[in-house]
Coordinates of C-alpha atoms (C1' of nucleotides) in Angstrom, one line a residue:
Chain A
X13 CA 77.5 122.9 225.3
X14 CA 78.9 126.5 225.1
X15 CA 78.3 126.9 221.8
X16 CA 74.0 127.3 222.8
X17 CA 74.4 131.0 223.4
X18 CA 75.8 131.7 220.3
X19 CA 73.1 129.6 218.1
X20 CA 70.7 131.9 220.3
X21 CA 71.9 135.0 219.2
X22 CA 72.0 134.3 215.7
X23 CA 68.6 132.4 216.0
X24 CA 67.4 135.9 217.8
X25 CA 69.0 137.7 215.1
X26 CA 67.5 135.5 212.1
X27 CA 64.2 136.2 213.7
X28 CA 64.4 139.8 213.9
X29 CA 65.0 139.4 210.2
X30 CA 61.9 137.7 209.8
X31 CA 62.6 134.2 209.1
X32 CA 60.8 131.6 210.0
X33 CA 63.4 128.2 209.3
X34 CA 66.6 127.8 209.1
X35 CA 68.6 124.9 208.0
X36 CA 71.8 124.1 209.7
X37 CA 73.6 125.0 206.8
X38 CA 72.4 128.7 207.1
X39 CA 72.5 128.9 210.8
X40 CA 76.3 127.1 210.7
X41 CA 77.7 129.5 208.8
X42 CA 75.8 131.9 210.2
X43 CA 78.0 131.3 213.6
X44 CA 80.7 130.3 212.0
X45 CA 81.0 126.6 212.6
X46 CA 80.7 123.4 211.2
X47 CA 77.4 122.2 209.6
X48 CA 77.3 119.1 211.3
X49 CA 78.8 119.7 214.3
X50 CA 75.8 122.2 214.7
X51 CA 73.3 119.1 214.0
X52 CA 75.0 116.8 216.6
X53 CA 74.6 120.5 219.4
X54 CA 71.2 120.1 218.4
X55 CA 70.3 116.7 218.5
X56 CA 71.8 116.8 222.1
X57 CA 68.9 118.1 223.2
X58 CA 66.1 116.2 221.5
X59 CA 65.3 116.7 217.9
X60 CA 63.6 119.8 216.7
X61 CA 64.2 119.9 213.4
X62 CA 62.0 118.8 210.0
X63 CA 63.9 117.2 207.3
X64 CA 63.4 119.1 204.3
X65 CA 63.3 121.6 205.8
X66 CA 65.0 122.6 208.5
X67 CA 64.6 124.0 211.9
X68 CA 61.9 126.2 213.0
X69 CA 63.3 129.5 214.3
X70 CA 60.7 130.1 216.9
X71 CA 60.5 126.6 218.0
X72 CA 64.5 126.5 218.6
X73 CA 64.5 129.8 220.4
X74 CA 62.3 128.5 223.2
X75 CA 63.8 125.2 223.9
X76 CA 67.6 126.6 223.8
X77 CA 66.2 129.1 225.9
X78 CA 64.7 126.6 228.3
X79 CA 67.7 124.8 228.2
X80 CA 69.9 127.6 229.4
X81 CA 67.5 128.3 231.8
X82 CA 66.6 131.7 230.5
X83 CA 63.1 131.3 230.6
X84 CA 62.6 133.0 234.2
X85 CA 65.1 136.5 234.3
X86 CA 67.9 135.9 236.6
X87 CA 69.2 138.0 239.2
X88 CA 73.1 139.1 239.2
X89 CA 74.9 140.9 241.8
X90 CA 77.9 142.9 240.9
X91 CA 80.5 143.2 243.2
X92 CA 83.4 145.9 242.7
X93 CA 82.2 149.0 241.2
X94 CA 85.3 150.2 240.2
X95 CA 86.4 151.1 236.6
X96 CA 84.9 147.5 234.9
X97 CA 82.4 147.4 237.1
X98 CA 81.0 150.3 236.7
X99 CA 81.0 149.5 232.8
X100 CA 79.2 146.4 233.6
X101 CA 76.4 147.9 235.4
X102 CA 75.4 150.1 232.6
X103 CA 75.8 147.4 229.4
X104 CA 72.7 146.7 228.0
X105 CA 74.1 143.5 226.7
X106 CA 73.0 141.6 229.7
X107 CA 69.0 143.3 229.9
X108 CA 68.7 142.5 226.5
X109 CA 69.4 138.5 226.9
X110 CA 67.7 138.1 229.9
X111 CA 69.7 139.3 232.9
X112 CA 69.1 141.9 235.5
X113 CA 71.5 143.3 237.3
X114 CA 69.9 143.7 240.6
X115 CA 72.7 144.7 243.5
X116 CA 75.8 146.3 243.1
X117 CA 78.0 146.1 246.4
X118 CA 81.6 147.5 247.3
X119 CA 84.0 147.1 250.1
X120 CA 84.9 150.8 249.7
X121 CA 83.0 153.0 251.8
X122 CA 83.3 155.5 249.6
X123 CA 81.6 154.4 247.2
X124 CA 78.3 152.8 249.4
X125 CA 75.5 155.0 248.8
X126 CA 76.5 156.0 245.1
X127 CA 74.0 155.8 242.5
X128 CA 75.2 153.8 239.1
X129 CA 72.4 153.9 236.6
X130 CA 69.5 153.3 239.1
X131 CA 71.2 151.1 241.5
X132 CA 72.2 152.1 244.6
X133 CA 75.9 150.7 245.9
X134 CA 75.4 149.0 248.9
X135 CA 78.5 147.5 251.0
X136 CA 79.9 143.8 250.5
X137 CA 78.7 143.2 254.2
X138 CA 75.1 143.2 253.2
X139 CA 75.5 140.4 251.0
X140 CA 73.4 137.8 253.0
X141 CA 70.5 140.3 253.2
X142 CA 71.4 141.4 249.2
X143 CA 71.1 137.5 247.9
X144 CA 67.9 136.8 250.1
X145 CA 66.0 140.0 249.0
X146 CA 66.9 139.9 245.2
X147 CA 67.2 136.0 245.0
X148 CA 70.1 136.4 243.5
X149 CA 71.8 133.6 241.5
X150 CA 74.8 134.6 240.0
X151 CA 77.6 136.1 241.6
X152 CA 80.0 139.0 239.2
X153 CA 83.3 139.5 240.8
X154 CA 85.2 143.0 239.3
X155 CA 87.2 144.1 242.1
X156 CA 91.2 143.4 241.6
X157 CA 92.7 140.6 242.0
X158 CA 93.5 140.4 245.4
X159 CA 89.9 140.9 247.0
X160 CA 88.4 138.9 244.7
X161 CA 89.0 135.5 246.5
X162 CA 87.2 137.3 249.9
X163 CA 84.5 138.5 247.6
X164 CA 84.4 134.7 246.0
X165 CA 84.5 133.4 249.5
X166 CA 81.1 135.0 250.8
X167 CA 79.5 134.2 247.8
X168 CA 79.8 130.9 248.4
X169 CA 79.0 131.3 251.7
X170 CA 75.3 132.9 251.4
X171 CA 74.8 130.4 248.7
X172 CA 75.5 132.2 245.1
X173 CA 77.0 128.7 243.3
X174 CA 77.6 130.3 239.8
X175 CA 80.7 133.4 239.5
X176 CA 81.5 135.1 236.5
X177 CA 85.2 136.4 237.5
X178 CA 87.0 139.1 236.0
X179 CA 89.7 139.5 238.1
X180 CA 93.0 138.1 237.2
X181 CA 93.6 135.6 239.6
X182 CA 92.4 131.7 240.2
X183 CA 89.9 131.4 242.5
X184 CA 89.4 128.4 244.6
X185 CA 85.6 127.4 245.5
X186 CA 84.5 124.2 247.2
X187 CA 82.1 121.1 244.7
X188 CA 79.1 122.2 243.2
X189 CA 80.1 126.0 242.7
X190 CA 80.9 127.4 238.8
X191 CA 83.2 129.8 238.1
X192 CA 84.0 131.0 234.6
X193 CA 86.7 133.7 234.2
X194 CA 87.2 136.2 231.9
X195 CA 90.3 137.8 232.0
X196 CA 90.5 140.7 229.5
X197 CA 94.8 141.1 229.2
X198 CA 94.7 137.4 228.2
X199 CA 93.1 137.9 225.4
X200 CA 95.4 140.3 224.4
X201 CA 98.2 138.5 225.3
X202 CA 96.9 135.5 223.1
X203 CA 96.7 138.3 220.0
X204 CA 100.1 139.3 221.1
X205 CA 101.5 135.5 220.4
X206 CA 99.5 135.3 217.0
X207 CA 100.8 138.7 216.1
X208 CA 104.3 137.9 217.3
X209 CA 104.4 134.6 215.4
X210 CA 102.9 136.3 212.1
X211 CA 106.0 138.1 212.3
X212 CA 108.2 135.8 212.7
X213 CA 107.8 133.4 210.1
X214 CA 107.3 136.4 207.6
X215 CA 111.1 137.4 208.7
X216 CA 112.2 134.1 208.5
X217 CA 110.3 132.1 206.0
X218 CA 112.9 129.7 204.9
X219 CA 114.2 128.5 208.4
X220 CA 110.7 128.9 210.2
X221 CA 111.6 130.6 212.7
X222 CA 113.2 129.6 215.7
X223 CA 112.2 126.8 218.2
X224 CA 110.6 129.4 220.8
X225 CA 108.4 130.8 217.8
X226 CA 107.8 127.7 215.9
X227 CA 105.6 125.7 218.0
X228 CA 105.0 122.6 217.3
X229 CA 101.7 121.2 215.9
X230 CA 98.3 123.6 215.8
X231 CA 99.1 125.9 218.4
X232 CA 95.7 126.4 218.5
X233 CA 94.0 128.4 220.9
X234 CA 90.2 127.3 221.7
X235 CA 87.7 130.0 220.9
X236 CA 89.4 131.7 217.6
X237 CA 86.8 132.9 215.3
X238 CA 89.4 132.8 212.6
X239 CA 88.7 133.9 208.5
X240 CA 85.3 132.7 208.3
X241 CA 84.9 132.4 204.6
X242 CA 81.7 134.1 203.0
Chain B
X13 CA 99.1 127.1 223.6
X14 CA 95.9 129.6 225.3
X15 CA 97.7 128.6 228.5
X16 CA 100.7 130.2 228.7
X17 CA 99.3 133.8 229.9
X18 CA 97.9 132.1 232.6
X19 CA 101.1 130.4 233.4
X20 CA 102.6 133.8 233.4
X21 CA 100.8 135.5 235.5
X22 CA 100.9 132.8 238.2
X23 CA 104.6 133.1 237.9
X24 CA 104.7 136.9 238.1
X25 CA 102.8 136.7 241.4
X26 CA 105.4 134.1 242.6
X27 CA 108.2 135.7 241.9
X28 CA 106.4 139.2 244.1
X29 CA 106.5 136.2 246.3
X30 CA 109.9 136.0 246.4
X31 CA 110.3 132.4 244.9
X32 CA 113.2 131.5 242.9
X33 CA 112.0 128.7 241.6
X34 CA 108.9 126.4 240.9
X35 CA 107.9 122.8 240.7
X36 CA 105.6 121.8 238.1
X37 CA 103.3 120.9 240.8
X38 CA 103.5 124.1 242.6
X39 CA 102.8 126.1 239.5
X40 CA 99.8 123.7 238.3
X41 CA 98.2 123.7 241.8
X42 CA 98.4 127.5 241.5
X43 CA 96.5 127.6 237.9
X44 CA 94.6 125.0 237.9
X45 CA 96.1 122.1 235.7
X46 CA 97.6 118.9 236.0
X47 CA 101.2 119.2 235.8
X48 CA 101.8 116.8 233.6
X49 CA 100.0 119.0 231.0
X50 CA 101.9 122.2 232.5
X51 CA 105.1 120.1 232.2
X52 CA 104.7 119.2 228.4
X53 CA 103.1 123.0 227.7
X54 CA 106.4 124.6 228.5
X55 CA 108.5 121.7 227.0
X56 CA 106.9 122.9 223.7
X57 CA 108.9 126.4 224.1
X58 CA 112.1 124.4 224.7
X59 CA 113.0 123.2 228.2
X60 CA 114.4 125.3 230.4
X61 CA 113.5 123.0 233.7
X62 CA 116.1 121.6 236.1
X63 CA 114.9 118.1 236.9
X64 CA 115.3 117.7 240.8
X65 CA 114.9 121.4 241.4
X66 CA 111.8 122.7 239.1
X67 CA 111.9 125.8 237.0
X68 CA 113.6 129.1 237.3
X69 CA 111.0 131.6 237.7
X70 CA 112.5 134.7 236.2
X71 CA 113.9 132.3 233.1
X72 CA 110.8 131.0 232.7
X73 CA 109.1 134.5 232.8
X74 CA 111.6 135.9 230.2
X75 CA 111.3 132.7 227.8
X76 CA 107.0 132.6 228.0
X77 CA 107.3 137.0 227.4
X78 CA 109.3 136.3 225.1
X79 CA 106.7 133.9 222.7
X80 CA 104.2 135.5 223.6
X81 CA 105.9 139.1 222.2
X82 CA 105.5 140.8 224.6
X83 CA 109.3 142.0 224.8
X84 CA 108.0 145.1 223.3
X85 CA 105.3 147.0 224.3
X86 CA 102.4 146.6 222.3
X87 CA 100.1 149.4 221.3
X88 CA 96.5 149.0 220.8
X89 CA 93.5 151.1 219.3
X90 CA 90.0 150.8 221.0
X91 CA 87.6 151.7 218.7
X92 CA 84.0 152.5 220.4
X93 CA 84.1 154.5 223.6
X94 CA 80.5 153.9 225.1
X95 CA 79.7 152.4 228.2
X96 CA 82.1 149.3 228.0
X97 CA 85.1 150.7 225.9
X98 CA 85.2 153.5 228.4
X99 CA 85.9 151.3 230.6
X100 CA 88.6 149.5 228.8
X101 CA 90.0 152.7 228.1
X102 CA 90.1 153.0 231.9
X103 CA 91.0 149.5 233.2
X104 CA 94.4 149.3 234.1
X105 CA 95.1 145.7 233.4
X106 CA 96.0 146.3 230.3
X107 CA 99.5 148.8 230.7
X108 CA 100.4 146.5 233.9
X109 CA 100.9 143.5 231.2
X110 CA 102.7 145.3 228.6
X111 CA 99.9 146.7 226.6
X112 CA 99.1 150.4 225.8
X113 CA 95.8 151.8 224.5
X114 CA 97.3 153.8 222.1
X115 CA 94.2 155.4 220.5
X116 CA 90.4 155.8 221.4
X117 CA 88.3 156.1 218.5
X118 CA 84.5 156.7 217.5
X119 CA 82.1 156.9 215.3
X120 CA 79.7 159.6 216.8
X121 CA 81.1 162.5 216.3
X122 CA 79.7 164.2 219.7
X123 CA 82.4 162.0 221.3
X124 CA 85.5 162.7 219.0
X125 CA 87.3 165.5 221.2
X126 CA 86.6 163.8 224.3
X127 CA 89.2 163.6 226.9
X128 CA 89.5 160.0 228.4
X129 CA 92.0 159.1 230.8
X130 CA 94.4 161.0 229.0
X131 CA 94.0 160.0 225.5
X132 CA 91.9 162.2 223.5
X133 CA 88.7 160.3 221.4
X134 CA 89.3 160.5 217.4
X135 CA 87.1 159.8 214.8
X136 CA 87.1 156.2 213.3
X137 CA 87.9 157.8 209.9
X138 CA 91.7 159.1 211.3
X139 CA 92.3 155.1 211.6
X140 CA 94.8 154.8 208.8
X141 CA 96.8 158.2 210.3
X142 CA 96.5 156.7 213.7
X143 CA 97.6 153.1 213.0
X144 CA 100.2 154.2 211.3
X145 CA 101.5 157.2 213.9
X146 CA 100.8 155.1 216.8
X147 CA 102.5 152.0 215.2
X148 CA 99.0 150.1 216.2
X149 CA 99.5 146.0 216.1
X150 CA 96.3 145.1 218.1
X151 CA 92.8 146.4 217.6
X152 CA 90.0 146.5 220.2
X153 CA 86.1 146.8 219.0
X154 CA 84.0 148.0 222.1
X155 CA 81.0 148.8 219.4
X156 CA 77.8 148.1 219.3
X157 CA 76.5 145.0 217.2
X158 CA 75.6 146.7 214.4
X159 CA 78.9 148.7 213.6
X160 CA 81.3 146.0 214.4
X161 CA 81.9 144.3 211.3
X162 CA 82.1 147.7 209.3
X163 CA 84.7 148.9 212.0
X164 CA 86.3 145.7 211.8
X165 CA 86.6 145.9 207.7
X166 CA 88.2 149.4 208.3
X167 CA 91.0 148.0 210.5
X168 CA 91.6 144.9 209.1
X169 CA 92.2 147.6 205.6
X170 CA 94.6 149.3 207.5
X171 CA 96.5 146.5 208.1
X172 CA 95.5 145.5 211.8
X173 CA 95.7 141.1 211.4
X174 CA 94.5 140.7 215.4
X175 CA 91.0 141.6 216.7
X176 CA 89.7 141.4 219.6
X177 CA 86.0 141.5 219.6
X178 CA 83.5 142.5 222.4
X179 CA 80.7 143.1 220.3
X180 CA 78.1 140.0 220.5
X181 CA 78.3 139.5 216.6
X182 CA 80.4 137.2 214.7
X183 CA 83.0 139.1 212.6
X184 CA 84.4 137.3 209.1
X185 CA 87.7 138.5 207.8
X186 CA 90.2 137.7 205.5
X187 CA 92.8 134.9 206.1
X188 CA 95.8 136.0 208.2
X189 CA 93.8 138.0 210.6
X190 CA 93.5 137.0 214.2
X191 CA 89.7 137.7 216.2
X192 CA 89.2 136.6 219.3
X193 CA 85.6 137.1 220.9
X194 CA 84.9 138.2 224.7
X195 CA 81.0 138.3 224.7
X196 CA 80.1 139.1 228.6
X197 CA 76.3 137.4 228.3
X198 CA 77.5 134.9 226.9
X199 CA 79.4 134.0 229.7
X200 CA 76.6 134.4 232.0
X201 CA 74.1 132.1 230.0
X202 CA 76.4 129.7 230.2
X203 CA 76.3 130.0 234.2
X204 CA 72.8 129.9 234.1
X205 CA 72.7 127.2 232.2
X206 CA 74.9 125.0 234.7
X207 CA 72.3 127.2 237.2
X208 CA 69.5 125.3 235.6
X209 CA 70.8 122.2 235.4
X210 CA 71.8 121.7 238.9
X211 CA 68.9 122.9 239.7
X212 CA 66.9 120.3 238.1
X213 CA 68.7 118.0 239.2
X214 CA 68.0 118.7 243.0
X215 CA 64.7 118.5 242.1
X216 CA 64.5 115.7 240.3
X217 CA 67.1 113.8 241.9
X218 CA 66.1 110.2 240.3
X219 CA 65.0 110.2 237.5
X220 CA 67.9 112.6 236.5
X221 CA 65.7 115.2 234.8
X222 CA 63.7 115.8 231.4
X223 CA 65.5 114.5 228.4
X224 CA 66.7 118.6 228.2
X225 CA 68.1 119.8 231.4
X226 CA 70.0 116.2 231.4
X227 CA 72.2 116.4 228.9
X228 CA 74.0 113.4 227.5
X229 CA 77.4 113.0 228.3
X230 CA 79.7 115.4 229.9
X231 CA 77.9 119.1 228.8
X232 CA 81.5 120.1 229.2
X233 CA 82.1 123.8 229.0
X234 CA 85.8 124.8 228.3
X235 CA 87.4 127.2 229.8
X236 CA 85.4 126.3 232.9
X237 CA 87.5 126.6 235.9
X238 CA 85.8 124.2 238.7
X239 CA 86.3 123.4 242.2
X240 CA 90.0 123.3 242.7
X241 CA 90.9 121.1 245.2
X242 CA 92.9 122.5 248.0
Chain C
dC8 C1' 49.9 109.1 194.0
dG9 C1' 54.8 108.8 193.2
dC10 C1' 59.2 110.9 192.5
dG11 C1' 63.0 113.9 193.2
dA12 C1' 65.1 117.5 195.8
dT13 C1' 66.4 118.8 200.2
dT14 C1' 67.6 118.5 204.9
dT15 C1' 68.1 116.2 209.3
dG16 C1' 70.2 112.7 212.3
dT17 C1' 74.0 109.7 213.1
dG18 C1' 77.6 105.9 212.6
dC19 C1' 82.5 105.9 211.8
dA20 C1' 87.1 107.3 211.3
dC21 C1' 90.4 110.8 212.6
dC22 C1' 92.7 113.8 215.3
dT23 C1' 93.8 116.6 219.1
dC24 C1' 94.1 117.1 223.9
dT25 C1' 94.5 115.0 228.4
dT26 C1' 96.3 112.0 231.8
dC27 C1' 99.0 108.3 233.7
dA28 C1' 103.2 106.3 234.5
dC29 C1' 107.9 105.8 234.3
dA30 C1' 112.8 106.4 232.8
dA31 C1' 116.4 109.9 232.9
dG32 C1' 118.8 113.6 235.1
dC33 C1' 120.1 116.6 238.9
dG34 C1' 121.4 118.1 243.5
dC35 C1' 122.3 117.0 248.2
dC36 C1' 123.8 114.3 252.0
dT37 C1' 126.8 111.0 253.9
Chain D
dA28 C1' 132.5 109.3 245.4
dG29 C1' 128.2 107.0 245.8
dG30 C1' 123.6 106.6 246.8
dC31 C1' 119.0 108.6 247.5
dG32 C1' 115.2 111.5 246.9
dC33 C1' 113.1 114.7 244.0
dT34 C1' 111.7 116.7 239.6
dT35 C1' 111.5 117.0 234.7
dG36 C1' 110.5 115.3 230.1
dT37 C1' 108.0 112.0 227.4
dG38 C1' 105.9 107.6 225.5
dA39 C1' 101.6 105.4 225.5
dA40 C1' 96.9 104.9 226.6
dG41 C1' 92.4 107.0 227.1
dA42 C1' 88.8 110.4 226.3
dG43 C1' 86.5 113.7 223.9
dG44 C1' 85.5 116.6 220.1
dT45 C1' 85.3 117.1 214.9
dG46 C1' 84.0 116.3 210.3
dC47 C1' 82.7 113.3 206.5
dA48 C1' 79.5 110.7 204.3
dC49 C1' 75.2 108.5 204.0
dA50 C1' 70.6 106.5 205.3
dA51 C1' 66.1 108.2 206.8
dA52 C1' 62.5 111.4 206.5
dT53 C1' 59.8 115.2 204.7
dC54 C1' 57.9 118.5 201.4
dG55 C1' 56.5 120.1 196.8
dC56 C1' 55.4 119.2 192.2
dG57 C1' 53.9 116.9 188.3

DNA sequence: CGCGATTTGTGCACCTCTTCACAAGCGCCT
DNA sequence: AGGCGCTTGTGAAGAGGTGCACAAATCGCG
């Protein structure tokens, strides 16, 4: 499930804070979901938990862990060193959880040879010899849009089967290869059409709006952390 | 729906195409979808298809700008300038599709004064002036963990009801306020975790894996965009 | 040793989202 | 004008996720 790196991180923050269990009533609403919903996630992958008392912090941390197959560090290669790029190569977010960012490559002569905190930017081209060397197993596209299906393209081809793609576009990749896509101006654009609709039905409370802003049914967008209470 | 930005900015790229109009297919081979689901998303926001001919792609952009609001520009505030926020600040993604950062705004004082891409860094205490100067409807929290939640108490007293959240925290506000969460290694684990599971099951191609790399059922992970087909 | 409080694990009902399949409508060609 | 092919819009069936409610299990205390 997707929801596994989340129970991590609060399960990594709950032990920095020196707990030892948790019961899925403090770890629920600790994410922000459901208590049982959290249960079933966790009984997925073969029961950890004491009845009574709860689940053993440690204890969950390794076997999420093993699950996500974070136990050995994985290898990323970052492809585009441009403005996000370069961002990405010097967050500490992905370190900290287990990832190292081991190449960074460009198609921009330019910018081969520069030195991004510790890494060296080497050119697209050496990809092959990049993958082998580093044993690289995950592939981060952040060039724009329109190099990024080249870029996706000789992934694939030396063998990288899991892309984390922030350029906006759709990339097309044979069986067997991942993609997830994180595309930063849709996210705004989804606050945009909560924001927009906010204001609509305050100016027109009685009539609801019109049928363009009154959508039918939830219009709910997946992944909304929305007014967690306490 | 979460869709329709995605919609859009397939049909922005066909209309630089030149295309005058689209088929449902044609549009939900070029995003990803089944077109019957493309079909009944955009007969939610009224129809405005011609049956025998497809949709007008400039209508169709119009009617989708216009739900999502993005008839007016929208002005954001992006609060944290470190390593990713200066990117953000940077990434230009965000004017192309009708949004301006507005503001840049920190908390360490040996950045307020700093000239970024134009805009000059404030401190996170000038948030009510700025909101209100800048007519702010959309704000962006490049913090680190620990200051998120206070930052995103400050904007959500100012009067900001949509969030969006890159810190790897979960954030609780009131009702009527809008967060949306983009956690980058969160993303990754979640490719590492499909890394793992294939994986294991290469090598351990009958028995179909331990009880914890083979998950029951579909270990679907929305938002995944797999192997498109042609 | 037994009992009560607490918490996990899960069957079941519900509800949303997805997908198929087909009728209705539109334009074009004859 | 009429028919034909193509495309939309939508009803119905299917799948999957969600949440409630409760039985089973464990710990602590008297």
């Amino acid at each position: 499930m997707s929801r596994l790196p989340e129970y991590l991180r609060a399960l990594h923050a709950l032990a920095d804070a020196g707990h030892e269990t948790v019961s899925s009533e403090g770890l629920a609403s600790a994410v922000g979901v459901n208590s049982a919903k959290l249960r079933k996630d966790l009984s997925h992958l073969g029961s950890y938990g004491t009845r009574g008392v709860g689940y053993d912090v440690a204890l969950l941390i390794d076997q999420i862990e093993s699950v996500l197959g974070l136990t050995q560090c994985r290898a990323v290669a970052l492809v585009g060193v441009g403005n996000l790029g370069h961002a990405l190569a010097g967050y500490d977010g992905f370190a900290s959880r287990g990832f190292q960012i081991a190449a960074l490559l460009d198609a921009d002569p330019s910018r081969v040879g520069e030195e991004i905190h510790g890494l060296v930017v080497r050119h697209v081209d050496e990809l092959p010899r990049v993958v082998a060397e580093e044993s690289i197993s995950i592939g981060v596209i952040a060039t724009p849009a329109p190099a990024a299906q080249a870029v996706a393209d000789q992934l694939v081809a030396v063998g990288v089967t899991s892309i984390l793609n922030f350029a906006p576009c759709v990339l097309s990749v044979p069986d067997g290869v991942d993609v997830r896509k994180v595309d930063l101006a849709i996210e705004l654009q989804i606050l945009s059409f909560h924001e927009h609709r906010k204001a609509s039905l305050i100016a027109l409370p009685a009539t609801g709006g019109s049928a363009l802003t009154a959508l039918p049914g939830g219009l709910a967008t997946p992944d909304t952390q929305e007014a967690i209470g306490t």
